[in-house]
mmCIF file of C-alpha atoms and ligand atoms in Angstrom:
data_model
loop_
_atom_site.group_PDB
_atom_site.id
_atom_site.type_symbol
_atom_site.label_atom_id
_atom_site.label_comp_id
_atom_site.label_asym_id
_atom_site.label_seq_id
_atom_site.Cartn_x
_atom_site.Cartn_y
_atom_site.Cartn_z
ATOM 1 C CA UNK A 1 0.000 0.000 0.000
ATOM 2 C CA UNK A 2 1.292 3.496 -0.783
ATOM 3 C CA UNK A 3 0.108 6.948 0.171
ATOM 4 C CA UNK A 4 -0.473 9.482 -2.614
ATOM 5 C CA UNK A 5 0.590 13.077 -2.312
ATOM 6 C CA UNK A 6 -2.392 15.206 -3.357
ATOM 7 C CA UNK A 7 -0.876 18.638 -2.814
ATOM 8 C CA UNK A 8 2.610 19.961 -2.230
ATOM 9 C CA UNK A 9 3.616 23.605 -2.129
ATOM 10 C CA UNK A 10 6.367 25.763 -0.698
ATOM 11 C CA UNK A 11 4.533 28.191 1.595
ATOM 12 C CA UNK A 12 7.538 30.344 2.443
ATOM 13 C CA UNK A 13 11.213 29.682 1.720
ATOM 14 C CA UNK A 14 12.233 26.264 3.185
ATOM 15 C CA UNK A 15 8.762 25.552 4.635
ATOM 16 C CA UNK A 16 6.474 23.240 2.665
ATOM 17 C CA UNK A 17 2.888 22.038 2.907
ATOM 18 C CA UNK A 18 2.057 18.484 1.911
ATOM 19 C CA UNK A 19 -1.376 16.841 1.824
ATOM 20 C CA UNK A 20 -1.476 13.068 1.652
ATOM 21 C CA UNK A 21 -4.337 10.666 1.059
ATOM 22 C CA UNK A 22 -4.502 8.503 4.171
ATOM 23 C CA UNK A 23 -8.179 7.816 5.030
ATOM 24 C CA UNK A 24 -7.493 5.489 7.971
ATOM 25 C CA UNK A 25 -5.269 8.110 9.633
ATOM 26 C CA UNK A 26 -7.672 10.981 8.862
ATOM 27 C CA UNK A 27 -10.587 9.037 10.358
ATOM 28 C CA UNK A 28 -8.982 9.088 13.814
ATOM 29 C CA UNK A 29 -6.699 12.162 13.705
ATOM 30 C CA UNK A 30 -7.017 14.714 16.471
ATOM 31 C CA UNK A 31 -5.182 17.982 17.225
ATOM 32 C CA UNK A 32 -1.826 17.398 18.919
ATOM 33 C CA UNK A 33 -1.121 14.067 17.222
ATOM 34 C CA UNK A 34 1.542 13.235 14.674
ATOM 35 C CA UNK A 35 2.339 10.765 11.899
ATOM 36 C CA UNK A 36 5.547 8.949 10.999
ATOM 37 C CA UNK A 37 6.394 8.616 7.338
ATOM 38 C CA UNK A 38 8.993 6.889 5.200
ATOM 39 C CA UNK A 39 9.511 8.059 1.632
ATOM 40 C CA UNK A 40 10.879 4.807 0.194
ATOM 41 C CA UNK A 41 12.489 1.544 1.239
ATOM 42 C CA UNK A 42 15.886 3.259 1.725
ATOM 43 C CA UNK A 43 14.416 6.122 3.726
ATOM 44 C CA UNK A 44 14.415 6.806 7.469
ATOM 45 C CA UNK A 45 11.234 7.290 9.467
ATOM 46 C CA UNK A 46 10.487 10.883 10.468
ATOM 47 C CA UNK A 47 7.710 12.289 12.652
ATOM 48 C CA UNK A 48 5.598 15.240 11.489
ATOM 49 C CA UNK A 49 2.696 16.853 13.303
ATOM 50 C CA UNK A 50 -0.785 16.679 11.816
ATOM 51 C CA UNK A 51 -1.337 20.327 10.861
ATOM 52 C CA UNK A 52 -4.791 19.676 9.420
ATOM 53 C CA UNK A 53 -7.055 16.774 8.540
ATOM 54 C CA UNK A 54 -10.203 16.217 6.534
ATOM 55 C CA UNK A 55 -12.128 13.122 7.554
ATOM 56 C CA UNK A 56 -14.498 13.291 4.565
ATOM 57 C CA UNK A 57 -11.751 13.598 1.978
ATOM 58 C CA UNK A 58 -9.516 11.204 3.924
ATOM 59 C CA UNK A 59 -6.532 13.566 3.900
ATOM 60 C CA UNK A 60 -3.787 14.636 6.284
ATOM 61 C CA UNK A 61 -1.835 17.867 5.870
ATOM 62 C CA UNK A 62 1.648 18.406 7.278
ATOM 63 C CA UNK A 63 3.878 21.453 7.216
ATOM 64 C CA UNK A 64 7.586 20.806 7.375
ATOM 65 C CA UNK A 65 10.807 22.740 7.344
ATOM 66 C CA UNK A 66 13.732 21.564 5.249
ATOM 67 C CA UNK A 67 16.545 20.795 7.686
ATOM 68 C CA UNK A 68 18.392 17.738 6.429
ATOM 69 C CA UNK A 69 18.322 14.780 4.058
ATOM 70 C CA UNK A 70 14.778 13.480 4.588
ATOM 71 C CA UNK A 71 12.986 16.818 4.659
ATOM 72 C CA UNK A 72 14.972 17.900 1.580
ATOM 73 C CA UNK A 73 13.945 14.706 -0.249
ATOM 74 C CA UNK A 74 10.346 15.284 0.882
ATOM 75 C CA UNK A 75 10.448 18.838 -0.458
ATOM 76 C CA UNK A 76 11.443 17.513 -3.920
ATOM 77 C CA UNK A 77 8.311 15.337 -4.178
ATOM 78 C CA UNK A 78 5.200 16.610 -5.930
ATOM 79 C CA UNK A 79 1.489 15.910 -6.237
ATOM 80 C CA UNK A 80 1.025 12.459 -7.768
ATOM 81 C CA UNK A 81 4.108 10.962 -6.067
ATOM 82 C CA UNK A 82 3.685 8.316 -3.363
ATOM 83 C CA UNK A 83 5.075 7.784 0.126
ATOM 84 C CA UNK A 84 5.881 4.223 1.165
ATOM 85 C CA UNK A 85 4.776 4.375 4.830
ATOM 86 C CA UNK A 86 2.431 6.742 6.596
ATOM 87 C CA UNK A 87 1.606 5.655 10.139
ATOM 88 C CA UNK A 88 -0.689 7.394 12.584
ATOM 89 C CA UNK A 89 -2.277 9.073 14.280
ATOM 90 C CA UNK A 90 0.418 8.710 16.954
ATOM 91 C CA UNK A 91 0.827 10.330 20.363
ATOM 92 C CA UNK A 92 -1.847 11.615 22.670
ATOM 93 C CA UNK A 93 -4.365 14.147 21.398
ATOM 94 C CA UNK A 94 -4.168 17.630 22.877
ATOM 95 C CA UNK A 95 -6.472 18.151 25.838
ATOM 96 C CA UNK A 96 -9.329 20.277 24.457
ATOM 97 C CA UNK A 97 -11.686 21.794 27.044
ATOM 98 C CA UNK A 98 -13.155 25.149 27.965
ATOM 99 C CA UNK A 99 -10.349 26.476 30.164
ATOM 100 C CA UNK A 100 -11.202 30.181 29.735
ATOM 101 C CA UNK A 101 -8.491 32.307 28.161
ATOM 102 C CA UNK A 102 -5.764 30.447 26.319
ATOM 103 C CA UNK A 103 -2.587 31.910 24.838
ATOM 104 C CA UNK A 104 -1.320 29.871 21.893
ATOM 105 C CA UNK A 105 2.237 30.488 20.761
ATOM 106 C CA UNK A 106 3.709 29.236 17.505
ATOM 107 C CA UNK A 107 7.330 29.862 16.646
ATOM 108 C CA UNK A 108 8.506 29.286 13.052
ATOM 109 C CA UNK A 109 7.110 26.027 11.681
ATOM 110 C CA UNK A 110 5.478 25.562 15.134
ATOM 111 C CA UNK A 111 2.556 27.697 13.911
ATOM 112 C CA UNK A 112 1.332 24.671 11.937
ATOM 113 C CA UNK A 113 0.747 22.359 14.930
ATOM 114 C CA UNK A 114 -0.706 25.265 16.933
ATOM 115 C CA UNK A 115 -3.413 25.916 14.332
ATOM 116 C CA UNK A 116 -5.624 22.796 14.824
ATOM 117 C CA UNK A 117 -5.418 23.283 18.585
ATOM 118 C CA UNK A 118 -6.422 26.941 18.306
ATOM 119 C CA UNK A 119 -9.376 25.942 16.116
ATOM 120 C CA UNK A 120 -10.506 23.192 18.500
ATOM 121 C CA UNK A 121 -10.056 25.360 21.610
ATOM 122 C CA UNK A 122 -12.006 28.178 19.969
ATOM 123 C CA UNK A 123 -14.864 25.759 19.162
ATOM 124 C CA UNK A 124 -14.769 24.628 22.801
ATOM 125 C CA UNK A 125 -15.592 28.209 23.850
ATOM 126 C CA UNK A 126 -12.194 29.546 24.898
ATOM 127 C CA UNK A 127 -10.956 33.085 24.324
ATOM 128 C CA UNK A 128 -7.963 32.599 22.030
ATOM 129 C CA UNK A 129 -4.962 34.914 22.155
ATOM 130 C CA UNK A 130 -2.488 33.777 19.510
ATOM 131 C CA UNK A 131 1.113 34.854 19.152
ATOM 132 C CA UNK A 132 2.972 33.797 16.041
ATOM 133 C CA UNK A 133 6.591 34.573 15.360
ATOM 134 C CA UNK A 134 9.242 34.125 12.696
ATOM 135 C CA UNK A 135 12.721 35.384 11.868
ATOM 136 C CA UNK A 136 11.274 37.811 9.299
ATOM 137 C CA UNK A 137 7.956 38.718 7.643
ATOM 138 C CA UNK A 138 8.677 36.476 4.645
ATOM 139 C CA UNK A 139 8.848 33.407 6.895
ATOM 140 C CA UNK A 140 5.552 33.984 8.744
ATOM 141 C CA UNK A 141 3.168 31.061 8.377
ATOM 142 C CA UNK A 142 -0.608 30.892 8.230
ATOM 143 C CA UNK A 143 -1.323 34.401 9.534
ATOM 144 C CA UNK A 144 -4.748 34.304 7.808
ATOM 145 C CA UNK A 145 -5.735 30.900 9.199
ATOM 146 C CA UNK A 146 -4.604 31.857 12.716
ATOM 147 C CA UNK A 147 -6.520 35.144 12.534
ATOM 148 C CA UNK A 148 -9.727 33.247 11.690
ATOM 149 C CA UNK A 149 -9.576 31.199 14.898
ATOM 150 C CA UNK A 150 -8.209 33.875 17.250
ATOM 151 C CA UNK A 151 -9.868 36.607 19.296
ATOM 152 C CA UNK A 152 -6.516 38.421 19.332
ATOM 153 C CA UNK A 153 -3.544 37.775 17.059
ATOM 154 C CA UNK A 154 -0.065 39.117 17.794
ATOM 155 C CA UNK A 155 2.785 38.887 15.304
ATOM 156 C CA UNK A 156 6.473 39.119 16.104
ATOM 157 C CA UNK A 157 9.531 39.076 13.861
ATOM 158 C CA UNK A 158 13.139 38.881 15.000
ATOM 159 C CA UNK A 159 14.128 41.638 12.534
ATOM 160 C CA UNK A 160 11.035 43.859 12.945
ATOM 161 C CA UNK A 161 9.820 43.454 9.335
ATOM 162 C CA UNK A 162 6.282 42.772 10.627
ATOM 163 C CA UNK A 163 4.505 43.195 13.958
ATOM 164 C CA UNK A 164 6.493 43.466 17.168
ATOM 165 C CA UNK A 165 10.266 43.689 16.662
ATOM 166 C CA UNK A 166 11.439 40.940 18.992
ATOM 167 C CA UNK A 167 10.352 37.563 20.277
ATOM 168 C CA UNK A 168 7.038 35.880 21.049
ATOM 169 C CA UNK A 169 8.139 35.782 24.682
ATOM 170 C CA UNK A 170 8.057 39.619 24.864
ATOM 171 C CA UNK A 171 4.317 39.542 24.118
ATOM 172 C CA UNK A 172 3.515 36.742 26.593
ATOM 173 C CA UNK A 173 5.390 38.651 29.279
ATOM 174 C CA UNK A 174 3.529 41.883 28.479
ATOM 175 C CA UNK A 175 0.120 40.176 28.569
ATOM 176 C CA UNK A 176 0.846 38.502 31.922
ATOM 177 C CA UNK A 177 2.376 41.639 33.444
ATOM 178 C CA UNK A 178 -0.724 43.640 32.446
ATOM 179 C CA UNK A 179 -2.673 41.355 34.763
ATOM 180 C CA UNK A 180 -4.761 39.623 32.068
ATOM 181 C CA UNK A 181 -6.265 36.470 33.538
ATOM 182 C CA UNK A 182 -4.749 33.643 31.504
ATOM 183 C CA UNK A 183 -5.838 30.086 32.205
ATOM 184 C CA UNK A 184 -3.458 28.189 29.939
ATOM 185 C CA UNK A 185 -0.507 28.748 27.657
ATOM 186 C CA UNK A 186 0.375 26.371 24.818
ATOM 187 C CA UNK A 187 3.739 26.871 23.116
ATOM 188 C CA UNK A 188 5.088 24.954 20.122
ATOM 189 C CA UNK A 189 8.337 25.798 18.383
ATOM 190 C CA UNK A 190 12.087 25.494 18.787
ATOM 191 C CA UNK A 191 13.071 24.086 22.232
ATOM 192 C CA UNK A 192 14.882 27.295 23.103
ATOM 193 C CA UNK A 193 11.632 29.229 22.566
ATOM 194 C CA UNK A 194 9.559 26.751 24.583
ATOM 195 C CA UNK A 195 12.086 26.929 27.437
ATOM 196 C CA UNK A 196 11.915 30.738 27.393
ATOM 197 C CA UNK A 197 8.088 30.674 27.490
ATOM 198 C CA UNK A 198 8.205 28.267 30.452
ATOM 199 C CA UNK A 199 10.580 30.643 32.247
ATOM 200 C CA UNK A 200 8.150 33.554 31.780
ATOM 201 C CA UNK A 201 4.943 31.769 32.809
ATOM 202 C CA UNK A 202 6.438 29.919 35.830
ATOM 203 C CA UNK A 203 6.392 32.927 38.230
ATOM 204 C CA UNK A 204 2.795 33.672 37.162
ATOM 205 C CA UNK A 205 1.841 30.053 37.888
ATOM 206 C CA UNK A 206 0.009 29.674 34.580
ATOM 207 C CA UNK A 207 -0.324 26.087 33.360
ATOM 208 C CA UNK A 208 1.916 25.845 30.298
ATOM 209 C CA UNK A 209 1.978 23.023 27.768
ATOM 210 C CA UNK A 210 4.720 22.349 25.233
ATOM 211 C CA UNK A 211 4.978 19.769 22.454
ATOM 212 C CA UNK A 212 8.356 18.003 22.523
ATOM 213 C CA UNK A 213 10.087 17.249 19.230
ATOM 214 C CA UNK A 214 12.640 14.695 20.477
ATOM 215 C CA UNK A 215 14.275 12.295 18.022
ATOM 216 C CA UNK A 216 11.879 9.448 17.216
ATOM 217 C CA UNK A 217 12.558 6.159 15.475
ATOM 218 C CA UNK A 218 9.516 3.891 15.870
ATOM 219 C CA UNK A 219 7.060 6.376 17.392
ATOM 220 C CA UNK A 220 5.313 3.639 19.346
ATOM 221 C CA UNK A 221 7.220 3.415 22.633
ATOM 222 C CA UNK A 222 9.608 0.579 21.763
ATOM 223 C CA UNK A 223 13.026 2.050 20.924
ATOM 224 C CA UNK A 224 13.592 4.641 23.672
ATOM 225 C CA UNK A 225 15.082 7.183 21.228
ATOM 226 C CA UNK A 226 12.597 9.870 22.236
ATOM 227 C CA UNK A 227 13.225 9.703 25.989
ATOM 228 C CA UNK A 228 12.831 12.988 27.827
ATOM 229 C CA UNK A 229 12.996 13.941 31.483
ATOM 230 C CA UNK A 230 9.794 15.456 32.866
ATOM 231 C CA UNK A 231 9.539 16.156 36.602
ATOM 232 C CA UNK A 232 12.656 13.965 37.043
ATOM 233 C CA UNK A 233 10.873 10.994 35.502
ATOM 234 C CA UNK A 234 11.849 9.414 32.200
ATOM 235 C CA UNK A 235 9.046 9.645 29.669
ATOM 236 C CA UNK A 236 8.813 8.616 26.037
ATOM 237 C CA UNK A 237 7.608 11.627 24.047
ATOM 238 C CA UNK A 238 5.927 9.406 21.430
ATOM 239 C CA UNK A 239 3.563 7.567 23.768
ATOM 240 C CA UNK A 240 3.535 9.681 26.957
ATOM 241 C CA UNK A 241 3.452 12.940 24.975
ATOM 242 C CA UNK A 242 4.239 14.723 22.788
ATOM 243 C CA UNK A 243 2.652 17.336 25.091
ATOM 244 C CA UNK A 244 4.011 17.889 28.588
ATOM 245 C CA UNK A 245 3.910 20.397 31.425
ATOM 246 C CA UNK A 246 6.528 22.947 30.355
ATOM 247 C CA UNK A 247 7.464 23.755 33.942
ATOM 248 C CA UNK A 248 8.652 20.169 34.504
ATOM 249 C CA UNK A 249 10.586 19.547 31.268
ATOM 250 C CA UNK A 250 14.386 19.228 31.305
ATOM 251 C CA UNK A 251 15.029 21.319 28.164
ATOM 252 C CA UNK A 252 18.828 21.075 28.482
ATOM 253 C CA UNK A 253 18.669 17.292 28.116
ATOM 254 C CA UNK A 254 16.157 17.606 25.252
ATOM 255 C CA UNK A 255 18.446 19.970 23.353
ATOM 256 C CA UNK A 256 21.575 17.890 23.905
ATOM 257 C CA UNK A 257 19.802 14.702 22.746
ATOM 258 C CA UNK A 258 18.500 16.496 19.622
ATOM 259 C CA UNK A 259 22.110 17.190 18.640
ATOM 260 C CA UNK A 260 23.634 13.710 19.162
ATOM 261 C CA UNK A 261 23.523 12.575 15.515
ATOM 262 C CA UNK A 262 24.557 15.861 13.921
ATOM 263 C CA UNK A 263 27.765 14.513 12.273
ATOM 264 C CA UNK A 264 25.807 11.613 10.695
ATOM 265 C CA UNK A 265 22.964 13.960 9.643
ATOM 266 C CA UNK A 266 25.467 16.307 7.980
ATOM 267 C CA UNK A 267 27.092 13.394 6.140
ATOM 268 C CA UNK A 268 23.701 12.024 4.988
ATOM 269 C CA UNK A 269 22.698 15.432 3.589
ATOM 270 C CA UNK A 270 26.037 15.884 1.804
ATOM 271 C CA UNK A 271 25.771 12.410 0.268
ATOM 272 C CA UNK A 272 22.157 13.006 -0.816
ATOM 273 C CA UNK A 273 23.024 16.373 -2.385
ATOM 274 C CA UNK A 274 26.032 14.836 -4.142
ATOM 275 C CA UNK A 275 23.992 11.884 -5.468
ATOM 276 C CA UNK A 276 21.373 14.256 -6.862
ATOM 277 C CA UNK A 277 24.028 16.272 -8.668
ATOM 278 C CA UNK A 278 25.552 13.031 -9.929
ATOM 279 C CA UNK A 279 29.009 13.952 -8.662
ATOM 280 C CA UNK A 280 31.468 11.252 -7.599
ATOM 281 C CA UNK A 281 32.782 12.734 -4.324
HETATM 282 P P1 FAD B 1 18.349 15.705 9.818
HETATM 283 O O1 FAD B 1 19.528 16.390 9.263
HETATM 284 O O2 FAD B 1 18.339 14.210 9.876
HETATM 285 O O3 FAD B 1 18.059 16.256 11.268
HETATM 286 C C1 FAD B 1 18.005 17.641 11.575
HETATM 287 C C2 FAD B 1 17.591 17.756 13.039
HETATM 288 O O4 FAD B 1 16.243 17.277 13.162
HETATM 289 C C3 FAD B 1 18.409 16.855 13.964
HETATM 290 O O5 FAD B 1 19.590 17.500 14.422
HETATM 291 C C4 FAD B 1 17.446 16.504 15.047
HETATM 292 O O6 FAD B 1 17.432 17.529 16.015
HETATM 293 C C5 FAD B 1 16.101 16.457 14.324
HETATM 294 N N1 FAD B 1 15.761 15.094 13.894
HETATM 295 C C6 FAD B 1 16.461 14.301 13.059
HETATM 296 N N2 FAD B 1 15.870 13.097 12.931
HETATM 297 C C7 FAD B 1 14.767 13.141 13.698
HETATM 298 C C8 FAD B 1 13.749 12.189 13.995
HETATM 299 N N3 FAD B 1 13.752 10.957 13.498
HETATM 300 N N4 FAD B 1 12.779 12.559 14.855
HETATM 301 C C9 FAD B 1 12.731 13.808 15.367
HETATM 302 N N5 FAD B 1 13.681 14.735 15.138
HETATM 303 C C10 FAD B 1 14.680 14.414 14.304
HETATM 304 N N6 FAD B 1 9.265 19.199 11.848
HETATM 305 C C11 FAD B 1 8.564 19.962 10.992
HETATM 306 O O7 FAD B 1 9.162 20.660 10.163
HETATM 307 N N7 FAD B 1 7.200 20.015 11.032
HETATM 308 C C12 FAD B 1 6.486 19.296 11.929
HETATM 309 O O8 FAD B 1 5.240 19.346 11.931
HETATM 310 C C13 FAD B 1 7.202 18.471 12.854
HETATM 311 N N8 FAD B 1 6.543 17.743 13.762
HETATM 312 C C14 FAD B 1 7.243 16.945 14.614
HETATM 313 C C15 FAD B 1 6.515 16.190 15.540
HETATM 314 C C16 FAD B 1 7.166 15.393 16.437
HETATM 315 C C17 FAD B 1 6.371 14.586 17.424
HETATM 316 C C18 FAD B 1 8.591 15.340 16.422
HETATM 317 C C19 FAD B 1 9.293 14.465 17.404
HETATM 318 C C20 FAD B 1 9.328 16.070 15.506
HETATM 319 C C21 FAD B 1 8.654 16.882 14.585
HETATM 320 N N9 FAD B 1 9.342 17.626 13.624
HETATM 321 C C22 FAD B 1 8.622 18.437 12.772
HETATM 322 C C23 FAD B 1 10.795 17.549 13.462
HETATM 323 C C24 FAD B 1 11.147 16.657 12.244
HETATM 324 O O9 FAD B 1 10.812 15.309 12.526
HETATM 325 C C25 FAD B 1 12.647 16.760 11.925
HETATM 326 O O10 FAD B 1 12.934 18.078 11.550
HETATM 327 C C26 FAD B 1 13.043 15.811 10.792
HETATM 328 O O11 FAD B 1 13.010 14.494 11.245
HETATM 329 C C27 FAD B 1 14.449 16.165 10.291
HETATM 330 O O12 FAD B 1 14.821 15.176 9.334
HETATM 331 P P2 FAD B 1 15.964 15.430 8.269
HETATM 332 O O13 FAD B 1 16.484 14.098 7.844
HETATM 333 O O14 FAD B 1 15.504 16.326 7.205
HETATM 334 O O15 FAD B 1 17.071 16.240 9.046
HETATM 335 FE FE1 FES B 2 10.842 4.955 20.019
HETATM 336 FE FE2 FES B 2 9.478 6.885 21.244
HETATM 337 S S1 FES B 2 10.271 6.879 19.247
HETATM 338 S S2 FES B 2 10.144 5.011 22.067
HETATM 339 MG MG1 MG B 3 17.461 12.683 8.969
#
């Protein structure tokens, strides 16, 4: 069985949207969950968050950033191509309830996984304050979709080309310092951003949830690759998460484990790029 790519487009430089026909996954998909895919029999498995799903059409949409060999290969595929494996939905769904006022923060490609949660939390009756950030205006994702599901939308760019000149954390801090009653914060993005958000919300005692992107191999709790430390307990992000209480996560361990295969990842990308060019190095 293979999984057809129905749509593939580059949304902003290096960030791509891909919609795949996978009716069995779409039937059960919920916000907060992810899939694991393999492009072909020589490919590695990689996890990607379900950014959107359509149960009637039987489709799953992912948004991914080109970082290394597999995401580069994925970015070269087009509508009509097939993926070999497409497993999911994996991980626990996000907890959707009427909590009151929820701040949702998406950094970079993290806006994509934040979107289905914002939509579901809005439908559940919450007041949604969204904060989306990127390095520059040209890299901002899904501003229009986020605006549709938000009561308030804040934009930040590192270089000031759109919205607040600075980081998403500046806005969270401002909102909390103003005394706004916030019942929950959900932050998805680079670990360094999620750690900074946790540092800001901790003194205000606001429940803060992050989605951990640790290295995953099987995605079903068997290999241990995705182990993280949460409240001094070892957890497997794929089956115990991917969402955890940000105030309990050991982000230093997460970041060091994310970097352990960097030499091999660099070599794999160089070899892939070389093979594509047909050079003999
Ligand atoms: P590589 O050069 O192999 O790796 C680049 C970096 O990505 C590594 O240094 C490492 O930190 C990380 N990485 C590498 N392999 C894996 C792996 N098997 N599992 C997790 N991280 C890895 N990225 C997106 O762009 N969009 C998403 O929606 C998204 N959702 C994710 C959901 C979950 C639950 C997890 C765990 C990760 C998610 N990621 C997402 C990260 C994505 O899986 C990696 O960027 C991708 O695997 C990199 O593969 P590569 O071969 O292109 O890069
Ligand atoms: Fe293997 Fe989580 S990816 S245990
Ligand atoms: Mg890789």
